[in-house]
Short mmCIF file of C-alpha atoms in Angstrom, two decimals:
data_model
loop_
_atom_site.label_atom_id
_atom_site.label_comp_id
_atom_site.label_asym_id
_atom_site.label_seq_id
_atom_site.Cartn_x
_atom_site.Cartn_y
_atom_site.Cartn_z
CA MET A 46 45.20 42.00 -9.06
CA ARG A 47 46.97 39.08 -11.07
CA ALA A 48 46.21 36.98 -7.96
CA LEU A 49 42.62 37.89 -8.19
CA LEU A 50 42.17 37.06 -11.78
CA LEU A 51 43.98 33.68 -11.25
CA LEU A 52 41.62 32.35 -8.49
CA ALA A 53 38.64 33.65 -10.31
CA MET A 54 39.90 31.48 -13.47
CA LEU A 55 40.39 28.65 -11.07
CA THR A 56 36.88 28.80 -9.94
CA ALA A 57 35.54 28.51 -13.31
CA GLN A 58 37.23 25.06 -13.89
CA LEU A 59 35.20 23.42 -11.13
CA PRO A 60 31.97 21.53 -12.11
CA THR A 61 28.71 22.75 -10.83
CA ALA A 62 28.01 20.68 -7.53
CA GLN A 63 24.97 18.44 -7.86
CA ASP A 64 22.47 17.39 -5.16
CA PRO A 65 23.57 13.83 -4.46
CA ALA A 66 19.88 13.18 -3.33
CA ALA A 67 18.47 14.01 -6.72
CA PRO A 68 16.93 11.23 -8.60
CA PRO A 69 19.54 9.67 -11.32
CA ASP A 70 19.16 10.70 -14.81
CA GLY A 71 18.98 7.28 -16.06
CA THR A 72 16.43 5.68 -13.69
CA SER A 73 16.04 1.84 -13.21
CA PRO A 74 14.74 0.02 -16.13
CA PRO A 75 10.91 0.49 -16.57
CA SER A 76 10.22 -3.15 -16.80
CA ALA A 77 11.65 -3.77 -13.38
CA LEU A 78 9.63 -1.05 -11.84
CA VAL A 79 6.42 -2.10 -13.48
CA GLN A 80 7.02 -5.55 -12.25
CA ALA A 81 7.48 -4.39 -8.73
CA ALA A 82 4.32 -2.28 -8.74
CA GLU A 83 2.48 -5.27 -10.02
CA ALA A 84 3.99 -7.65 -7.30
CA ALA A 85 3.11 -5.00 -4.64
CA ARG A 86 -0.48 -5.22 -5.67
CA ALA A 87 -0.43 -8.97 -5.69
CA GLN A 88 0.91 -9.11 -2.19
CA GLN A 89 -2.30 -7.89 -0.72
CA ALA A 90 -4.30 -10.52 -2.42
CA THR A 91 -1.72 -13.20 -1.34
CA ARG A 92 -1.90 -12.01 2.32
CA GLU A 93 -5.81 -12.50 2.20
CA ARG A 94 -5.33 -15.74 0.67
CA ILE A 95 -2.84 -16.81 3.50
CA ALA A 96 -5.38 -15.53 6.08
CA ALA A 97 -8.16 -17.50 4.60
CA LEU A 98 -6.23 -20.72 4.18
CA THR A 99 -4.92 -20.15 8.11
CA ARG A 100 -8.51 -19.81 9.20
CA GLU A 101 -9.41 -23.07 7.30
CA ALA A 102 -6.35 -24.84 8.99
CA ASP A 103 -7.53 -23.85 12.28
CA VAL A 104 -10.98 -25.01 11.64
CA LEU A 105 -9.67 -28.42 10.39
CA LYS A 106 -7.69 -28.92 13.33
CA ARG A 107 -10.70 -28.66 15.65
CA GLN A 108 -12.91 -30.97 13.70
CA SER A 109 -13.19 -34.77 14.36
CA SER A 110 -10.53 -36.83 12.46
CA SER A 111 -11.80 -38.30 9.11
CA VAL A 112 -10.19 -39.34 5.99
CA VAL A 113 -11.80 -36.47 4.12
CA ASP A 114 -10.71 -34.02 6.83
CA GLU A 115 -7.09 -35.57 6.77
CA LEU A 116 -6.82 -35.10 2.94
CA ARG A 117 -8.28 -31.62 3.17
CA LYS A 118 -5.78 -30.75 5.72
CA LEU A 119 -2.97 -31.91 3.54
CA ASP A 120 -4.45 -29.73 0.63
CA VAL A 121 -4.74 -26.60 2.78
CA GLU A 122 -1.10 -27.30 3.90
CA ARG A 123 -0.09 -27.48 0.31
CA ASP A 124 -2.02 -24.41 -0.72
CA LEU A 125 -1.02 -22.41 2.35
CA GLN A 126 2.80 -23.21 1.50
CA ARG A 127 2.44 -22.38 -2.11
CA ALA A 128 0.80 -18.87 -1.08
CA ARG A 129 3.78 -18.21 1.12
CA GLU A 130 6.01 -19.27 -1.66
CA THR A 131 4.26 -16.84 -3.89
CA GLN A 132 4.29 -13.97 -1.25
CA ALA A 133 8.10 -14.47 -0.96
CA ARG A 134 8.39 -14.27 -4.86
CA ASP A 135 6.21 -11.24 -4.93
CA ALA A 136 8.44 -9.52 -2.39
CA LEU A 137 11.66 -10.79 -4.10
CA VAL A 138 10.12 -8.82 -7.21
CA VAL A 139 9.52 -5.89 -5.31
CA LEU A 140 12.92 -5.93 -3.97
CA GLU A 141 14.37 -6.52 -7.27
CA GLY A 142 12.76 -3.12 -8.42
CA ASP A 143 14.41 -1.60 -5.25
CA LEU A 144 17.67 -3.16 -6.25
CA ALA A 145 17.31 -1.80 -9.92
CA ALA A 146 16.74 1.77 -8.55
CA LEU A 147 19.56 1.48 -6.20
CA THR A 148 22.00 0.34 -8.77
CA ALA A 149 21.12 3.05 -11.10
CA ARG A 150 21.65 5.51 -8.25
CA GLN A 151 25.08 4.00 -7.43
CA SER A 152 26.13 4.46 -11.17
CA GLN A 153 24.93 8.15 -11.13
CA LEU A 154 26.66 8.95 -7.92
CA GLN A 155 29.85 7.03 -9.08
CA ALA A 156 29.75 9.01 -12.42
CA THR A 157 29.41 12.36 -10.57
CA LEU A 158 32.45 11.63 -8.46
CA ASP A 159 34.37 10.44 -11.38
CA ARG A 160 33.49 13.70 -13.09
CA GLU A 161 34.07 16.02 -10.34
CA ARG A 162 37.27 14.39 -8.92
CA PRO A 163 40.02 15.83 -11.31
CA ALA A 164 38.75 19.26 -11.02
CA VAL A 165 38.46 18.99 -7.22
CA ALA A 166 42.01 17.51 -7.00
CA ALA A 167 43.45 20.23 -9.01
CA ARG A 168 41.72 22.95 -6.97
CA LEU A 169 43.27 21.42 -3.88
CA ARG A 170 46.63 21.30 -5.41
CA ARG A 171 46.39 25.04 -6.34
CA LEU A 172 45.22 26.03 -2.84
CA GLN A 173 48.24 24.17 -1.44
CA ARG A 174 50.42 26.03 -3.53
CA LEU A 175 48.89 29.35 -2.38
CA GLY A 176 50.22 28.36 1.07
CA ARG A 177 48.86 29.20 4.50
CA VAL A 178 48.07 32.58 3.66
CA GLY A 179 45.50 31.31 0.94
CA TYR A 180 43.05 33.98 -0.11
CA ALA A 181 44.93 36.76 1.82
CA ARG A 182 47.29 37.14 -1.17
CA ILE A 183 44.53 38.84 -3.09
CA ALA A 184 44.50 41.65 -0.59
CA TRP A 185 48.24 41.98 -0.77
CA ASN A 186 48.12 42.71 -4.35
CA ALA A 187 45.64 45.57 -3.95
CA SER A 188 46.89 49.07 -4.62
CA SER A 189 44.00 51.05 -3.26
CA ALA A 190 41.15 51.13 -0.75
CA ARG A 191 38.90 50.36 -3.35
CA ASP A 192 40.72 47.24 -4.51
CA VAL A 193 41.04 46.18 -0.91
CA GLY A 194 37.25 46.27 -0.70
CA ARG A 195 36.87 44.33 -4.02
CA ALA A 196 39.66 41.84 -2.86
CA ALA A 197 37.73 41.22 0.32
CA ARG A 198 34.37 40.52 -1.39
CA LEU A 199 36.21 38.08 -3.84
CA MET A 200 37.94 36.43 -0.74
CA ASN A 201 34.74 35.81 0.91
CA TYR A 202 33.06 34.66 -2.36
CA LEU A 203 36.02 32.29 -3.02
CA ALA A 204 36.01 30.73 0.44
CA LYS A 205 32.33 29.99 0.49
CA ASP A 206 32.09 28.78 -3.13
CA ASP A 207 35.17 26.35 -2.48
CA GLY A 208 33.80 25.13 0.87
CA ARG A 209 30.33 24.59 -0.86
CA ARG A 210 31.75 22.49 -3.76
CA LEU A 211 34.10 20.65 -1.47
CA THR A 212 31.26 19.81 0.82
CA ALA A 213 28.99 18.75 -2.13
CA HIS A 214 31.65 16.55 -3.21
CA ALA A 215 32.18 14.71 0.17
CA GLU A 216 28.36 14.71 0.36
CA THR A 217 28.22 12.77 -2.96
CA ALA A 218 31.00 10.37 -1.84
CA ARG A 219 28.85 9.78 1.50
CA ALA A 220 25.79 9.06 -0.44
CA LEU A 221 27.67 6.63 -2.81
CA THR A 222 28.91 4.91 0.54
CA GLU A 223 25.41 4.68 1.98
CA THR A 224 23.76 3.47 -1.35
CA GLU A 225 26.30 0.68 -1.61
CA THR A 226 25.72 -0.34 1.91
CA ARG A 227 21.98 -0.40 1.38
CA LEU A 228 22.24 -2.29 -1.88
CA ALA A 229 24.47 -4.76 -0.32
CA ALA A 230 21.72 -5.24 2.61
CA ARG A 231 18.82 -5.70 -0.13
CA ARG A 232 20.86 -8.18 -1.92
CA GLN A 233 21.18 -10.16 1.29
CA ASP A 234 17.52 -9.82 1.55
CA ALA A 235 16.86 -11.02 -2.03
CA ARG A 236 19.05 -14.15 -1.29
CA ALA A 237 17.00 -14.88 2.01
CA LEU A 238 13.70 -14.47 0.13
CA ALA A 239 14.77 -16.86 -2.62
CA ALA A 240 15.89 -19.41 -0.04
CA GLU A 241 12.41 -18.90 1.76
CA ALA A 242 10.56 -19.59 -1.51
CA ARG A 243 12.92 -22.96 -2.03
CA VAL A 244 11.76 -23.93 1.50
CA ARG A 245 7.92 -23.36 0.97
CA ARG A 246 8.08 -25.22 -2.32
CA ALA A 247 9.60 -28.17 -0.71
CA ALA A 248 7.16 -28.03 2.09
CA ALA A 249 4.21 -27.92 -0.43
CA GLU A 250 5.81 -30.66 -2.24
CA ALA A 251 6.15 -32.67 1.02
CA ALA A 252 2.50 -32.38 1.84
CA TYR A 253 1.56 -33.43 -1.71
CA ALA A 254 3.62 -36.62 -1.26
CA ARG A 255 1.88 -37.31 2.11
CA LYS A 256 -1.44 -36.88 0.40
CA GLN A 257 -0.43 -39.36 -2.34
CA GLU A 258 0.62 -41.73 0.38
CA LEU A 259 -2.72 -41.54 2.12
CA LEU A 260 -4.57 -42.07 -1.12
CA ALA A 261 -2.35 -45.03 -1.77
CA SER A 262 -3.24 -46.47 1.64
CA LEU A 263 -6.93 -46.13 0.68
CA ASP A 264 -6.33 -48.46 -2.34
CA ALA A 265 -4.75 -50.93 0.06
CA GLU A 266 -7.17 -50.60 2.92
CA THR A 267 -10.70 -51.76 2.24
CA GLY A 268 -12.09 -50.41 5.61
CA ALA A 269 -10.33 -46.95 5.16
CA ARG A 270 -11.53 -46.84 1.61
CA GLU A 271 -15.10 -47.47 2.40
CA ARG A 272 -15.08 -45.01 5.22
CA TRP A 273 -13.60 -42.23 2.90
CA LEU A 274 -16.36 -43.08 0.15
CA GLY A 275 -18.98 -42.65 2.91
CA GLU A 276 -17.89 -39.57 3.95
CA LEU A 277 -17.86 -38.13 0.39
CA VAL A 278 -21.49 -39.39 -0.16
CA ALA A 279 -22.23 -37.71 3.26
CA ALA A 280 -20.31 -34.47 2.11
CA ARG A 281 -22.68 -34.58 -1.07
CA ALA A 282 -25.84 -35.11 0.98
CA ARG A 283 -24.88 -32.18 3.28
CA LEU A 284 -24.22 -29.85 0.15
CA ASP A 285 -27.60 -31.05 -1.56
CA SER A 286 -29.60 -30.46 1.80
CA SER A 287 -27.99 -26.83 1.82
CA MET A 288 -29.12 -26.33 -1.54
CA THR A 289 -32.51 -27.72 -1.07
CA GLY A 290 -33.03 -25.29 1.95
CA ARG A 291 -31.75 -22.41 -0.33
CA ALA A 292 -34.36 -23.20 -3.03
CA SER A 293 -37.23 -23.59 -0.50
CA ALA A 294 -36.32 -20.09 1.00
CA GLY A 295 -36.52 -18.61 -2.49
CA SER A 296 -33.90 -17.00 -4.57
CA THR A 297 -32.15 -13.97 -3.20
CA SER A 298 -31.03 -12.13 -6.11
CA ALA A 299 -33.35 -10.06 -8.31
CA ILE A 300 -34.68 -11.37 -11.76
CA LEU A 301 -32.22 -11.06 -14.39
CA SER A 302 -32.93 -9.32 -17.66
CA VAL A 303 -31.59 -12.49 -19.47
CA PRO A 304 -32.91 -15.48 -17.33
CA PHE A 305 -30.63 -18.47 -16.77
CA GLU A 306 -33.12 -20.83 -18.15
CA SER A 307 -32.92 -19.42 -21.60
CA ARG A 308 -29.33 -19.90 -21.79
CA ARG A 309 -29.35 -23.68 -22.44
CA ARG A 310 -26.40 -24.64 -24.43
CA GLN A 311 -25.09 -21.16 -24.41
CA LEU A 312 -23.18 -20.96 -20.98
CA PRO A 313 -19.35 -20.46 -21.32
CA TRP A 314 -17.25 -23.12 -19.75
CA PRO A 315 -15.77 -22.03 -16.55
CA VAL A 316 -12.46 -23.51 -17.08
CA GLU A 317 -10.95 -25.35 -20.07
CA GLY A 318 -10.34 -29.10 -19.68
CA GLU A 319 -11.81 -32.46 -20.12
CA VAL A 320 -14.70 -33.91 -18.16
CA ALA A 321 -13.16 -36.50 -15.71
CA GLY A 322 -16.35 -37.08 -13.79
CA ARG A 323 -19.98 -36.93 -15.05
CA PHE A 324 -23.24 -36.01 -13.78
CA GLY A 325 -25.55 -38.80 -12.31
CA ARG A 326 -24.76 -42.24 -11.15
CA GLN A 327 -21.30 -43.20 -12.13
CA ARG A 328 -18.84 -46.19 -11.29
CA ASP A 329 -15.50 -45.41 -9.73
CA ALA A 330 -13.06 -47.09 -11.82
CA ARG A 331 -10.37 -46.73 -8.99
CA PHE A 332 -12.55 -48.33 -6.14
CA GLY A 333 -15.06 -50.41 -8.20
CA THR A 334 -18.00 -48.65 -6.52
CA SER A 335 -20.70 -46.46 -7.86
CA THR A 336 -21.79 -43.08 -6.57
CA VAL A 337 -24.08 -40.47 -7.52
CA SER A 338 -22.87 -36.97 -8.35
CA ASN A 339 -25.06 -33.74 -8.75
CA GLY A 340 -22.41 -32.12 -11.01
CA ILE A 341 -19.43 -32.85 -13.25
CA THR A 342 -15.63 -32.79 -12.43
CA ILE A 343 -13.56 -30.89 -15.17
CA ALA A 344 -9.91 -31.89 -15.13
CA ALA A 345 -7.70 -28.73 -15.41
CA VAL A 346 -4.24 -27.49 -14.42
CA LEU A 347 -3.97 -26.41 -10.91
CA GLY A 348 -4.17 -22.92 -10.43
CA THR A 349 -6.16 -22.16 -13.72
CA PRO A 350 -8.76 -19.21 -13.20
CA VAL A 351 -12.26 -20.38 -12.80
CA ARG A 352 -14.99 -17.96 -14.11
CA ALA A 353 -18.62 -17.43 -13.46
CA LEU A 354 -21.18 -18.97 -15.86
CA HIS A 355 -23.72 -16.27 -15.64
CA PRO A 356 -24.44 -12.98 -13.88
CA GLY A 357 -25.71 -13.44 -10.31
CA THR A 358 -24.76 -12.83 -6.64
CA VAL A 359 -22.24 -14.89 -4.41
CA VAL A 360 -24.32 -16.34 -1.64
CA PHE A 361 -21.41 -18.71 -0.43
CA ALA A 362 -17.70 -18.49 -0.71
CA GLY A 363 -15.45 -20.68 1.57
CA PRO A 364 -14.42 -24.16 2.83
CA PHE A 365 -17.21 -26.82 2.48
CA THR A 366 -16.16 -30.28 3.61
CA GLY A 367 -15.59 -32.66 0.62
CA PHE A 368 -15.39 -29.92 -1.71
CA GLY A 369 -12.57 -27.80 -0.82
CA GLN A 370 -13.02 -24.08 -1.14
CA LEU A 371 -16.69 -23.68 -2.58
CA VAL A 372 -18.35 -20.70 -4.27
CA ILE A 373 -22.08 -20.70 -4.71
CA VAL A 374 -23.64 -18.04 -7.09
CA ASP A 375 -27.37 -17.28 -7.17
CA HIS A 376 -28.67 -16.35 -10.73
CA GLY A 377 -32.08 -15.62 -9.66
CA GLN A 378 -35.48 -17.69 -10.06
CA GLN A 379 -33.89 -20.51 -8.10
CA ALA A 380 -31.11 -20.95 -10.47
CA TYR A 381 -27.67 -21.69 -9.13
CA SER A 382 -24.05 -22.53 -10.08
CA LEU A 383 -21.48 -23.97 -7.79
CA TYR A 384 -17.74 -24.16 -8.12
CA GLY A 385 -15.91 -26.55 -5.77
CA TYR A 386 -12.34 -28.18 -5.37
CA LEU A 387 -11.08 -24.68 -5.67
CA SER A 388 -7.52 -23.84 -4.07
CA VAL A 389 -8.48 -20.20 -3.58
CA VAL A 390 -11.58 -18.16 -3.59
CA ARG A 391 -11.37 -14.82 -5.54
CA VAL A 392 -14.86 -13.38 -4.47
CA GLN A 393 -16.95 -12.49 -1.18
CA ARG A 394 -20.29 -13.53 -0.08
CA GLY A 395 -22.68 -10.73 -1.36
CA THR A 396 -20.56 -9.80 -4.34
CA SER A 397 -22.41 -9.19 -7.66
CA VAL A 398 -20.50 -10.95 -10.41
CA ASN A 399 -20.89 -10.78 -14.33
CA ALA A 400 -20.49 -13.68 -16.62
CA GLY A 401 -16.76 -14.49 -17.03
CA ALA A 402 -15.90 -12.98 -13.58
CA LEU A 403 -13.15 -14.75 -11.74
CA VAL A 404 -14.49 -16.49 -8.66
CA GLY A 405 -11.52 -18.73 -7.90
CA GLU A 406 -8.69 -20.99 -9.00
CA VAL A 407 -8.52 -24.84 -9.72
CA GLY A 408 -7.43 -27.06 -6.69
CA ASP A 409 -7.29 -30.65 -5.97
CA ALA A 410 -10.11 -33.05 -6.20
CA PRO A 411 -10.52 -35.65 -3.33
CA ASP A 412 -8.86 -38.31 -5.42
CA GLY A 413 -5.50 -35.91 -5.60
CA SER A 414 -6.28 -34.90 -9.32
CA ALA A 415 -6.43 -31.32 -10.23
CA GLY A 416 -9.89 -30.20 -11.31
CA LEU A 417 -13.05 -28.25 -10.90
CA TYR A 418 -16.37 -29.42 -9.67
CA LEU A 419 -19.20 -27.72 -11.34
CA GLU A 420 -22.93 -28.04 -10.29
CA VAL A 421 -25.93 -26.39 -11.88
CA ARG A 422 -29.28 -26.14 -10.45
CA VAL A 423 -32.54 -24.89 -12.29
CA ASP A 424 -35.51 -24.59 -10.07
CA GLY A 425 -33.53 -25.75 -7.15
CA ARG A 426 -32.70 -29.19 -8.68
CA PRO A 427 -29.32 -30.38 -10.06
CA VAL A 428 -29.21 -30.61 -13.75
CA ASP A 429 -26.44 -31.91 -16.03
CA PRO A 430 -24.25 -29.17 -16.62
CA LEU A 431 -23.22 -30.37 -20.04
CA GLN A 432 -26.81 -29.64 -20.93
CA TRP A 433 -26.11 -25.99 -20.38
CA LEU A 434 -22.67 -25.41 -21.34
CA THR A 435 -21.58 -24.67 -25.16
CA ARG A 436 -20.40 -27.61 -26.97
CA PRO A 437 -16.71 -27.98 -26.71
#
């Protein structure tokens, strides 16, 4: 029975087979996975933004050509390219989380192979020394029928156990090869996404450059400049007419527990920044003309979050010629706040918002500078927003 004991000892030297499909002991860095999850959530918002910008671009294509429309087309083109750049970068973050998990998986599989390889190699060398008869030598050393039965059971066990261990080792090697192949493919995807983001950024910068060229041409061409200013005045008149119609029809939201009228000098600023355009009749230093504005323009960094002044209901959210993306919030009792020049809208019509709720992000004013147009109406009439905002 010496051969029987020898083979039994050999089996004890082999490591326990592991499931190559099991998750790695040291998973990918938590920060990478958390960032990937956050990027995945952001992707849905980005897809919605791209869809909205695409719809606006289609509308602008069908409109009659005007300076305001041409400028807005370039704004939409830039915003669309930026949104697609963001989409590519969010996808890249998600992909990097996958890469981190695959890299950890690769390390775990490689460690398993390295740990099992010496014992498997030694086992194969010992089996080779047993010769072609292999496990049968156990039976040859049996001295009785009882020993033969035991030897047969041990032979069957050893054959199955060796087969299972060797099969598991081969499966680990196969899983490692597949992981390395997938890792290489995902890295290629990452390079493609990074390249796409660079292309989108270049396209957005090109659209911005074309807008600056168009604005520069307005400075040089008197006729085009006057036409543009006339279109801006007409856009303001359309907005005023729209708001007058809302006021005459009555406020749509319920009377609030804290009326808007009681919040004079208490409303928070929708965005941090300097006042670049004031309420009422103002002289345009660029063109040397005077125009009347029903609101103020707050200069701010492009993409800065814009927040609601006061609780209310969103009654308009979308593109409005001359004001980019526009959000109108009804605060009840014929009080409204309007947020224009937005690059993206973060609310939908009919949505109830609280004070400080995100309504959009700062976009470009018609003159090419980044800023927010803010208008406040009380009793349906425009008032100077600075009389209602907290003192800076």
